[in-house]
């Protein structure tokens, strides 16, 4: 019985230490030292209202903005996830085919042979905030046509938003879609 | 495959070992009661904790008492955790109005977190209140790994004890948290915060997107969870997408941190073990063979993922790596190392959806969990390594006709029987539960992908449970009474039976006299022993699991090649 009593007390002590004091201490640090990150990197649009998080992809269905990668959960930022489709599942072919059609709709000048797997295969989180540099370049003609910006301007914009690998070694070079789209909107709202 | 990608994989293994060696030495000091850095702070805090807990942290315990304290504490934490999950809907810190869990989900989840498994049948952002994410998830992420590590330390003491006792459970349990996990978690938590993980008590943000649609963005105290999730080999994420979620893994830097977090302590424990037995070469031999296996696994995943899906290439003309279920910022190489490390170190966090891996790439995480000792999680992993070393010593002894000795202790019938129990409970659970699931209606109902892949989903689930890993082929609809209960039992037996059996061995070894090494002693710190050790592990693994993996991933890979030609 002594063990049980000791265990109950230990449970309470560590629940308070590791379950309350520790996370609340980090809340304190987060809210005072890193308030932008600690609240989810929320960003404002051209008219000053919060339009989303720069770490969370959002659906783009109309021309004029760069598209993020396809999402198996329809960009539900309160219900993340991948498709979990296996490599030999016929549903995977159907899904990718649908994604190709959706991509072609906004980028009519692009042929299938140019499309890379990143743009038509669903991300792991369904909220992947980034696209590859190649996928951004592929979308330039479509965005240029809808916004009236020159392809040259857009190319410069994309290249200016490329983030390289961590220390040049880990990860893939990528472009944050929210940053890029906000930059596009800034140019078109002038 | 690219040069940079391959370099990244090798560098991660090197950095892990380089950082783990000093940490292992430090942990030896922690467990042998020596003074460490910040002694002036730790000492009074720990004395206060002992007082609040009502324990004596000085009396030496036999294996029986030590194990009893471990089991009682686990039982109490399970019940308290279960209560939190059943009541959290009515408790504070719940800005998104998340309801309490039903009985079978709460049973599964409480069992899963108390055993360091972190199998999640629930979706984090939809089924766990902030209070639950803190006083259930983060609390148990500290204590479950701490109870695992101390059992391994107690076992190691059986080789060097002079009194037949194995140390004091409370002393070990408190010190591993205050001197290792808590300070490291604060450091990692702040880094994760700086890199982009949220840490807030505000509820979900509701925004109007650039196109004017409504988007609800879940957030919460993520960074603190992320730190102990990785450091403690827990793997249970804040969000459903786990480390793939941009809030849990905002960039490649945070991904590298996560990998190092899960790798450091289990790797360091091998050094700690070497320090206890005063044999550094033992640690080196284990390092070389285990790390090589891990790196080979990462390259196998990388090769198959980089080759891509031939079916999509053939039918749709989409060429290139398999990006289904991967994130751009990580890319195939880093994702491949993560897949290997999270199963080798029995963590279970994912930055890639394992269900969407190409079949043979998916075999690597499955295989690592089946072997369950490529480092393993903190503590439980070292126990499994020691268990296989005992089996290897015994088999080698049989082959050359010598009485087996392991680190100066005679290995006799009792130890071998117990080690065999600890070894066989793992495949027994996996194969029997999988067999039950695939012949029952309730089991088949959860399968998401058709055909051979569906079988692998079930096999993976029970392997993950028995190995206390927690990663999943997440298509499986595991949140049903059938899977919640069976996987919960799978997890429970997988954790406790092997630990109790190993502790009984420790109790037996502790009372044996140390035999001085002679010419006839089989040295376990040689490379030839390491080779035989790995061979035993692989042969035992292949003999038990080959039929199952043949009809799962291997057959599926052949099918994929055939379709994609």
Short mmCIF file of N, CA, C and O in Angstrom, two decimals, chain A residues 10-111:
data_model
loop_
_atom_site.label_atom_id
_atom_site.label_comp_id
_atom_site.label_asym_id
_atom_site.label_seq_id
_atom_site.Cartn_x
_atom_site.Cartn_y
_atom_site.Cartn_z
N UNK A 10 3.68 10.82 -6.43
CA UNK A 10 4.62 11.06 -7.53
C UNK A 10 3.89 11.51 -8.79
O UNK A 10 4.33 12.42 -9.49
N UNK A 11 2.75 10.85 -9.05
CA UNK A 11 1.97 11.21 -10.24
C UNK A 11 1.53 12.67 -10.17
O UNK A 11 1.68 13.42 -11.14
N UNK A 12 1.04 13.08 -9.01
CA UNK A 12 0.59 14.47 -8.88
C UNK A 12 1.76 15.44 -9.04
O UNK A 12 1.70 16.41 -9.79
N UNK A 13 2.87 15.14 -8.36
CA UNK A 13 4.03 16.02 -8.41
C UNK A 13 4.52 16.21 -9.85
O UNK A 13 4.74 17.33 -10.31
N UNK A 14 4.64 15.10 -10.58
CA UNK A 14 5.18 15.23 -11.94
C UNK A 14 4.15 15.72 -12.95
O UNK A 14 4.50 16.29 -13.97
N UNK A 15 2.87 15.51 -12.64
CA UNK A 15 1.84 16.08 -13.51
C UNK A 15 1.94 17.61 -13.45
O UNK A 15 1.83 18.29 -14.47
N UNK A 16 2.18 18.12 -12.26
CA UNK A 16 2.31 19.57 -12.10
C UNK A 16 3.62 20.06 -12.73
O UNK A 16 3.63 21.02 -13.50
N UNK A 17 4.71 19.35 -12.46
CA UNK A 17 6.02 19.80 -12.95
C UNK A 17 6.12 19.69 -14.47
O UNK A 17 6.46 20.66 -15.15
N UNK A 18 5.82 18.50 -15.02
CA UNK A 18 6.04 18.27 -16.46
C UNK A 18 4.82 18.62 -17.30
O UNK A 18 4.94 18.88 -18.49
N UNK A 19 3.62 18.58 -16.69
CA UNK A 19 2.41 18.81 -17.46
C UNK A 19 1.89 20.23 -17.36
O UNK A 19 1.10 20.66 -18.20
N UNK A 20 2.31 20.95 -16.32
CA UNK A 20 1.84 22.34 -16.19
C UNK A 20 3.00 23.34 -16.19
O UNK A 20 3.09 24.20 -17.06
N UNK A 21 3.92 23.20 -15.22
CA UNK A 21 4.98 24.21 -15.10
C UNK A 21 5.83 24.27 -16.36
O UNK A 21 6.13 25.36 -16.87
N UNK A 22 6.22 23.10 -16.88
CA UNK A 22 7.09 23.09 -18.06
C UNK A 22 6.43 23.72 -19.29
O UNK A 22 6.99 24.67 -19.86
N UNK A 23 5.23 23.27 -19.71
CA UNK A 23 4.64 23.93 -20.89
C UNK A 23 4.29 25.40 -20.65
O UNK A 23 4.44 26.23 -21.55
N UNK A 24 3.86 25.73 -19.42
CA UNK A 24 3.50 27.12 -19.17
C UNK A 24 4.73 28.03 -19.16
O UNK A 24 4.67 29.18 -19.61
N UNK A 25 5.85 27.50 -18.70
CA UNK A 25 7.11 28.26 -18.77
C UNK A 25 7.44 28.58 -20.23
O UNK A 25 7.82 29.69 -20.58
N UNK A 26 7.23 27.59 -21.12
CA UNK A 26 7.52 27.83 -22.54
C UNK A 26 6.47 28.76 -23.16
O UNK A 26 6.79 29.51 -24.09
N UNK A 27 5.23 28.71 -22.67
CA UNK A 27 4.23 29.68 -23.14
C UNK A 27 4.71 31.09 -22.82
O UNK A 27 4.67 32.00 -23.65
N UNK A 28 5.23 31.24 -21.60
CA UNK A 28 5.73 32.54 -21.17
C UNK A 28 6.86 33.01 -22.08
O UNK A 28 6.85 34.15 -22.57
N UNK A 29 7.82 32.13 -22.32
CA UNK A 29 8.93 32.50 -23.20
C UNK A 29 8.42 32.80 -24.61
O UNK A 29 8.79 33.79 -25.23
N UNK A 30 7.53 31.93 -25.10
CA UNK A 30 7.01 32.11 -26.46
C UNK A 30 6.29 33.44 -26.62
O UNK A 30 6.54 34.19 -27.56
N UNK A 31 5.41 33.74 -25.67
CA UNK A 31 4.59 34.95 -25.82
C UNK A 31 5.40 36.23 -25.61
O UNK A 31 5.03 37.27 -26.12
N UNK A 32 6.52 36.13 -24.88
CA UNK A 32 7.30 37.35 -24.66
C UNK A 32 8.45 37.49 -25.66
O UNK A 32 8.70 38.57 -26.17
N UNK A 33 9.15 36.38 -25.96
CA UNK A 33 10.33 36.47 -26.83
C UNK A 33 10.01 36.21 -28.30
O UNK A 33 10.56 36.85 -29.18
N UNK A 34 9.13 35.24 -28.57
CA UNK A 34 8.82 34.88 -29.96
C UNK A 34 7.31 34.98 -30.23
O UNK A 34 6.69 33.98 -30.59
N UNK A 35 6.69 36.13 -30.04
CA UNK A 35 5.22 36.18 -30.16
C UNK A 35 4.71 35.80 -31.56
O UNK A 35 3.65 35.20 -31.68
N UNK A 36 5.47 36.11 -32.61
CA UNK A 36 5.01 35.78 -33.97
C UNK A 36 4.92 34.26 -34.15
O UNK A 36 3.87 33.74 -34.54
N UNK A 37 6.00 33.56 -33.82
CA UNK A 37 5.99 32.11 -33.96
C UNK A 37 5.01 31.47 -32.98
O UNK A 37 4.29 30.54 -33.32
N UNK A 38 4.99 31.98 -31.75
CA UNK A 38 4.21 31.32 -30.70
C UNK A 38 2.71 31.34 -30.98
O UNK A 38 1.97 30.51 -30.47
N UNK A 39 2.26 32.27 -31.82
CA UNK A 39 0.84 32.32 -32.12
C UNK A 39 0.50 31.77 -33.50
O UNK A 39 -0.62 31.92 -33.98
N UNK A 40 1.47 31.14 -34.15
CA UNK A 40 1.17 30.45 -35.40
C UNK A 40 1.55 31.22 -36.65
O UNK A 40 1.03 30.92 -37.73
N UNK A 41 2.46 32.17 -36.55
CA UNK A 41 2.94 32.92 -37.72
C UNK A 41 1.78 33.44 -38.58
O UNK A 41 1.73 33.24 -39.79
N UNK A 42 0.84 34.10 -37.93
CA UNK A 42 -0.30 34.66 -38.67
C UNK A 42 0.15 35.92 -39.41
O UNK A 42 0.88 36.74 -38.87
N UNK A 43 -0.29 36.03 -40.66
CA UNK A 43 0.13 37.18 -41.46
C UNK A 43 -1.09 37.96 -41.98
O UNK A 43 -2.19 37.41 -42.12
N UNK A 44 -0.87 39.25 -42.26
CA UNK A 44 -1.94 40.12 -42.73
C UNK A 44 -1.88 40.30 -44.24
O UNK A 44 -0.80 40.33 -44.82
N UNK A 45 -3.04 40.46 -44.84
CA UNK A 45 -3.13 40.68 -46.28
C UNK A 45 -2.98 42.15 -46.62
O UNK A 45 -2.73 42.98 -45.73
N UNK A 46 -3.16 42.51 -47.91
CA UNK A 46 -2.98 43.89 -48.35
C UNK A 46 -3.92 44.87 -47.64
O UNK A 46 -3.56 46.02 -47.43
N UNK A 47 -5.11 44.41 -47.24
CA UNK A 47 -6.02 45.35 -46.58
C UNK A 47 -5.94 45.29 -45.06
O UNK A 47 -6.81 45.80 -44.36
N UNK A 48 -4.90 44.65 -44.54
CA UNK A 48 -4.65 44.71 -43.10
C UNK A 48 -5.30 43.62 -42.27
O UNK A 48 -5.04 43.52 -41.09
N UNK A 49 -6.17 42.80 -42.88
CA UNK A 49 -6.81 41.73 -42.12
C UNK A 49 -5.94 40.47 -42.14
O UNK A 49 -5.20 40.24 -43.10
N UNK A 50 -6.04 39.67 -41.08
CA UNK A 50 -5.28 38.42 -41.03
C UNK A 50 -5.83 37.47 -42.10
O UNK A 50 -7.03 37.23 -42.17
N UNK A 51 -4.93 36.96 -42.95
CA UNK A 51 -5.39 36.11 -44.05
C UNK A 51 -4.97 34.65 -43.89
O UNK A 51 -5.28 33.82 -44.73
N UNK A 52 -4.24 34.34 -42.83
CA UNK A 52 -3.82 32.96 -42.64
C UNK A 52 -2.46 32.89 -41.98
O UNK A 52 -1.96 33.90 -41.46
N UNK A 53 -1.89 31.69 -41.97
CA UNK A 53 -0.55 31.49 -41.40
C UNK A 53 0.41 31.23 -42.55
O UNK A 53 0.07 30.54 -43.50
N UNK A 54 1.63 31.75 -42.42
CA UNK A 54 2.57 31.50 -43.50
C UNK A 54 3.08 30.06 -43.48
O UNK A 54 3.76 29.61 -44.40
N UNK A 55 2.74 29.32 -42.42
CA UNK A 55 3.15 27.92 -42.36
C UNK A 55 2.04 26.96 -42.78
O UNK A 55 2.23 25.76 -42.81
N UNK A 56 0.86 27.50 -43.08
CA UNK A 56 -0.29 26.63 -43.38
C UNK A 56 -0.81 26.94 -44.77
O UNK A 56 -1.23 28.07 -45.05
N UNK A 57 -0.81 25.92 -45.63
CA UNK A 57 -1.32 26.13 -46.99
C UNK A 57 -2.82 26.40 -46.96
O UNK A 57 -3.53 25.93 -46.08
N UNK A 58 -3.29 27.19 -47.91
CA UNK A 58 -4.73 27.40 -48.05
C UNK A 58 -5.13 27.18 -49.51
O UNK A 58 -4.30 27.26 -50.40
N UNK A 59 -6.41 26.84 -49.74
CA UNK A 59 -6.80 26.48 -51.11
C UNK A 59 -6.70 27.67 -52.07
O UNK A 59 -7.02 28.80 -51.70
N UNK A 60 -6.19 27.41 -53.27
CA UNK A 60 -6.18 28.42 -54.33
C UNK A 60 -6.88 27.80 -55.53
O UNK A 60 -6.40 26.84 -56.11
N UNK A 61 -8.05 28.32 -55.84
CA UNK A 61 -8.83 27.74 -56.94
C UNK A 61 -9.03 28.73 -58.07
O UNK A 61 -9.45 28.36 -59.15
N UNK A 62 -8.74 30.03 -57.79
CA UNK A 62 -8.93 31.03 -58.84
C UNK A 62 -7.58 31.44 -59.41
O UNK A 62 -6.57 31.39 -58.72
N UNK A 63 -7.54 31.85 -60.66
CA UNK A 63 -6.28 32.26 -61.26
C UNK A 63 -5.77 33.55 -60.61
O UNK A 63 -6.53 34.31 -60.04
N UNK A 64 -4.46 33.76 -60.70
CA UNK A 64 -3.89 34.99 -60.17
C UNK A 64 -3.03 34.78 -58.94
O UNK A 64 -2.32 35.69 -58.51
N UNK A 65 -3.10 33.60 -58.36
CA UNK A 65 -2.26 33.29 -57.21
C UNK A 65 -1.54 31.97 -57.46
O UNK A 65 -2.03 31.12 -58.21
N UNK A 66 -0.39 31.81 -56.81
CA UNK A 66 0.32 30.54 -56.92
C UNK A 66 -0.40 29.49 -56.09
O UNK A 66 -0.88 29.76 -54.99
N UNK A 67 -0.47 28.26 -56.66
CA UNK A 67 -1.17 27.17 -55.98
C UNK A 67 -0.22 26.41 -55.06
O UNK A 67 0.92 26.13 -55.46
N UNK A 68 -0.68 26.02 -53.90
CA UNK A 68 0.12 25.10 -53.08
C UNK A 68 0.00 23.67 -53.61
O UNK A 68 -0.70 23.44 -54.59
N UNK A 69 0.65 22.75 -52.94
CA UNK A 69 0.53 21.34 -53.35
C UNK A 69 -0.87 20.82 -53.02
O UNK A 69 -1.56 21.37 -52.16
N UNK A 70 -1.30 19.75 -53.70
CA UNK A 70 -2.64 19.22 -53.41
C UNK A 70 -2.75 18.71 -51.98
O UNK A 70 -1.76 18.28 -51.39
N UNK A 71 -3.94 18.81 -51.45
CA UNK A 71 -4.18 18.38 -50.06
C UNK A 71 -5.25 17.31 -50.03
O UNK A 71 -6.32 17.47 -50.61
N UNK A 72 -4.95 16.21 -49.34
CA UNK A 72 -5.93 15.12 -49.23
C UNK A 72 -7.04 15.48 -48.26
O UNK A 72 -8.07 14.81 -48.20
N UNK A 73 -6.85 16.54 -47.46
CA UNK A 73 -7.86 16.91 -46.47
C UNK A 73 -8.49 18.26 -46.82
O UNK A 73 -9.09 18.92 -45.97
N UNK A 74 -8.31 18.67 -48.06
CA UNK A 74 -8.84 19.95 -48.54
C UNK A 74 -8.42 21.13 -47.66
O UNK A 74 -9.23 21.98 -47.31
N UNK A 75 -7.15 21.15 -47.29
CA UNK A 75 -6.53 22.25 -46.55
C UNK A 75 -7.25 22.55 -45.23
O UNK A 75 -7.37 23.70 -44.83
N UNK A 76 -7.74 21.48 -44.59
CA UNK A 76 -8.39 21.66 -43.29
C UNK A 76 -7.30 21.86 -42.24
O UNK A 76 -6.66 20.91 -41.82
N UNK A 77 -7.11 23.10 -41.81
CA UNK A 77 -6.05 23.38 -40.84
C UNK A 77 -6.47 22.97 -39.44
O UNK A 77 -5.73 23.16 -38.49
N UNK A 78 -7.66 22.42 -39.31
CA UNK A 78 -8.07 21.82 -38.03
C UNK A 78 -8.29 20.32 -38.18
O UNK A 78 -9.00 19.70 -37.41
N UNK A 79 -7.66 19.72 -39.21
CA UNK A 79 -7.78 18.28 -39.43
C UNK A 79 -6.76 17.82 -40.44
O UNK A 79 -7.10 17.36 -41.52
N UNK A 80 -5.47 17.94 -40.06
CA UNK A 80 -4.37 17.67 -40.99
C UNK A 80 -4.29 16.20 -41.35
O UNK A 80 -4.80 15.34 -40.64
N UNK A 81 -3.59 15.90 -42.44
CA UNK A 81 -3.34 14.51 -42.80
C UNK A 81 -3.01 14.32 -44.26
O UNK A 81 -3.26 15.21 -45.08
N UNK A 82 -2.44 13.17 -44.57
CA UNK A 82 -2.14 12.81 -45.95
C UNK A 82 -3.24 11.94 -46.50
O UNK A 82 -4.25 11.69 -45.83
N UNK A 83 -3.04 11.48 -47.73
CA UNK A 83 -4.06 10.63 -48.34
C UNK A 83 -4.01 9.23 -47.76
O UNK A 83 -5.01 8.53 -47.74
N UNK A 84 -2.81 8.81 -47.31
CA UNK A 84 -2.58 7.44 -46.85
C UNK A 84 -2.90 6.40 -47.92
O UNK A 84 -3.14 5.24 -47.60
N UNK A 85 -2.88 6.82 -49.17
CA UNK A 85 -3.11 5.86 -50.24
C UNK A 85 -1.82 5.09 -50.50
O UNK A 85 -0.74 5.68 -50.59
N UNK A 86 -1.94 3.78 -50.59
CA UNK A 86 -0.78 2.94 -50.87
C UNK A 86 -0.35 3.08 -52.31
O UNK A 86 -1.16 3.50 -53.16
N UNK A 87 0.90 2.72 -52.62
CA UNK A 87 1.44 2.94 -53.96
C UNK A 87 0.75 2.13 -55.06
O UNK A 87 0.80 2.51 -56.22
N UNK A 88 0.10 1.03 -54.69
CA UNK A 88 -0.54 0.22 -55.73
C UNK A 88 -2.07 0.35 -55.69
O UNK A 88 -2.78 -0.39 -56.36
N UNK A 89 -2.55 1.27 -54.88
CA UNK A 89 -4.00 1.44 -54.77
C UNK A 89 -4.53 2.19 -56.00
O UNK A 89 -4.04 3.27 -56.32
N UNK A 90 -5.53 1.61 -56.70
CA UNK A 90 -6.08 2.31 -57.88
C UNK A 90 -6.61 3.70 -57.53
O UNK A 90 -6.61 4.60 -58.38
N UNK A 91 -7.01 3.90 -56.26
CA UNK A 91 -7.51 5.21 -55.84
C UNK A 91 -6.41 6.26 -55.92
O UNK A 91 -6.69 7.45 -56.09
N UNK A 92 -5.14 5.82 -55.79
CA UNK A 92 -4.03 6.77 -55.89
C UNK A 92 -3.95 7.34 -57.32
O UNK A 92 -3.77 8.54 -57.52
N UNK A 93 -4.11 6.45 -58.29
CA UNK A 93 -4.07 6.89 -59.70
C UNK A 93 -5.19 7.90 -59.95
O UNK A 93 -4.99 8.95 -60.57
N UNK A 94 -6.36 7.58 -59.40
CA UNK A 94 -7.52 8.46 -59.57
C UNK A 94 -7.25 9.83 -58.94
O UNK A 94 -7.54 10.88 -59.54
N UNK A 95 -6.66 9.79 -57.75
CA UNK A 95 -6.39 11.04 -57.05
C UNK A 95 -5.39 11.90 -57.82
O UNK A 95 -5.59 13.09 -58.03
N UNK A 96 -4.31 11.27 -58.26
CA UNK A 96 -3.27 12.02 -58.97
C UNK A 96 -3.83 12.55 -60.30
O UNK A 96 -3.55 13.69 -60.69
N UNK A 97 -4.66 11.75 -60.96
CA UNK A 97 -5.26 12.20 -62.22
C UNK A 97 -6.11 13.46 -61.98
O UNK A 97 -6.04 14.44 -62.72
N UNK A 98 -6.89 13.42 -60.90
CA UNK A 98 -7.71 14.58 -60.54
C UNK A 98 -6.85 15.81 -60.27
O UNK A 98 -7.18 16.93 -60.68
N UNK A 99 -5.72 15.59 -59.59
CA UNK A 99 -4.82 16.70 -59.28
C UNK A 99 -4.19 17.27 -60.55
O UNK A 99 -3.96 18.48 -60.65
N UNK A 100 -3.90 16.39 -61.52
CA UNK A 100 -3.33 16.87 -62.79
C UNK A 100 -4.34 17.78 -63.48
O UNK A 100 -4.01 18.88 -63.94
N UNK A 101 -5.61 17.33 -63.51
CA UNK A 101 -6.66 18.13 -64.16
C UNK A 101 -6.82 19.49 -63.49
O UNK A 101 -6.92 20.53 -64.15
N UNK A 102 -6.80 19.49 -62.15
CA UNK A 102 -6.96 20.74 -61.41
C UNK A 102 -5.80 21.68 -61.71
O UNK A 102 -5.98 22.90 -61.84
N UNK A 103 -4.60 21.12 -61.81
CA UNK A 103 -3.42 21.95 -62.08
C UNK A 103 -3.48 22.53 -63.51
O UNK A 103 -3.17 23.69 -63.74
N UNK A 104 -3.91 21.67 -64.43
CA UNK A 104 -3.98 22.11 -65.84
C UNK A 104 -5.01 23.22 -66.03
O UNK A 104 -4.85 24.09 -66.88
N UNK A 105 -6.07 23.18 -65.21
CA UNK A 105 -7.14 24.16 -65.34
C UNK A 105 -6.60 25.57 -65.10
O UNK A 105 -6.94 26.52 -65.81
N UNK A 106 -5.74 25.71 -64.07
CA UNK A 106 -5.19 27.03 -63.78
C UNK A 106 -3.94 27.33 -64.60
O UNK A 106 -3.50 28.47 -64.68
N UNK A 107 -3.35 26.30 -65.18
CA UNK A 107 -2.13 26.48 -65.96
C UNK A 107 -2.27 25.82 -67.32
O UNK A 107 -1.63 24.81 -67.60
N UNK A 108 -3.14 26.38 -68.17
CA UNK A 108 -3.47 25.70 -69.43
C UNK A 108 -2.28 25.54 -70.38
O UNK A 108 -2.31 24.67 -71.25
N UNK A 109 -1.25 26.32 -70.21
CA UNK A 109 -0.13 26.22 -71.15
C UNK A 109 0.82 25.08 -70.81
O UNK A 109 1.72 24.76 -71.59
N UNK A 110 0.65 24.49 -69.64
CA UNK A 110 1.59 23.45 -69.19
C UNK A 110 1.16 22.09 -69.71
O UNK A 110 -0.03 21.74 -69.65
N UNK A 111 2.10 21.28 -70.23
CA UNK A 111 1.76 19.92 -70.65
C UNK A 111 2.13 18.95 -69.54
O UNK A 111 2.99 19.23 -68.71
#
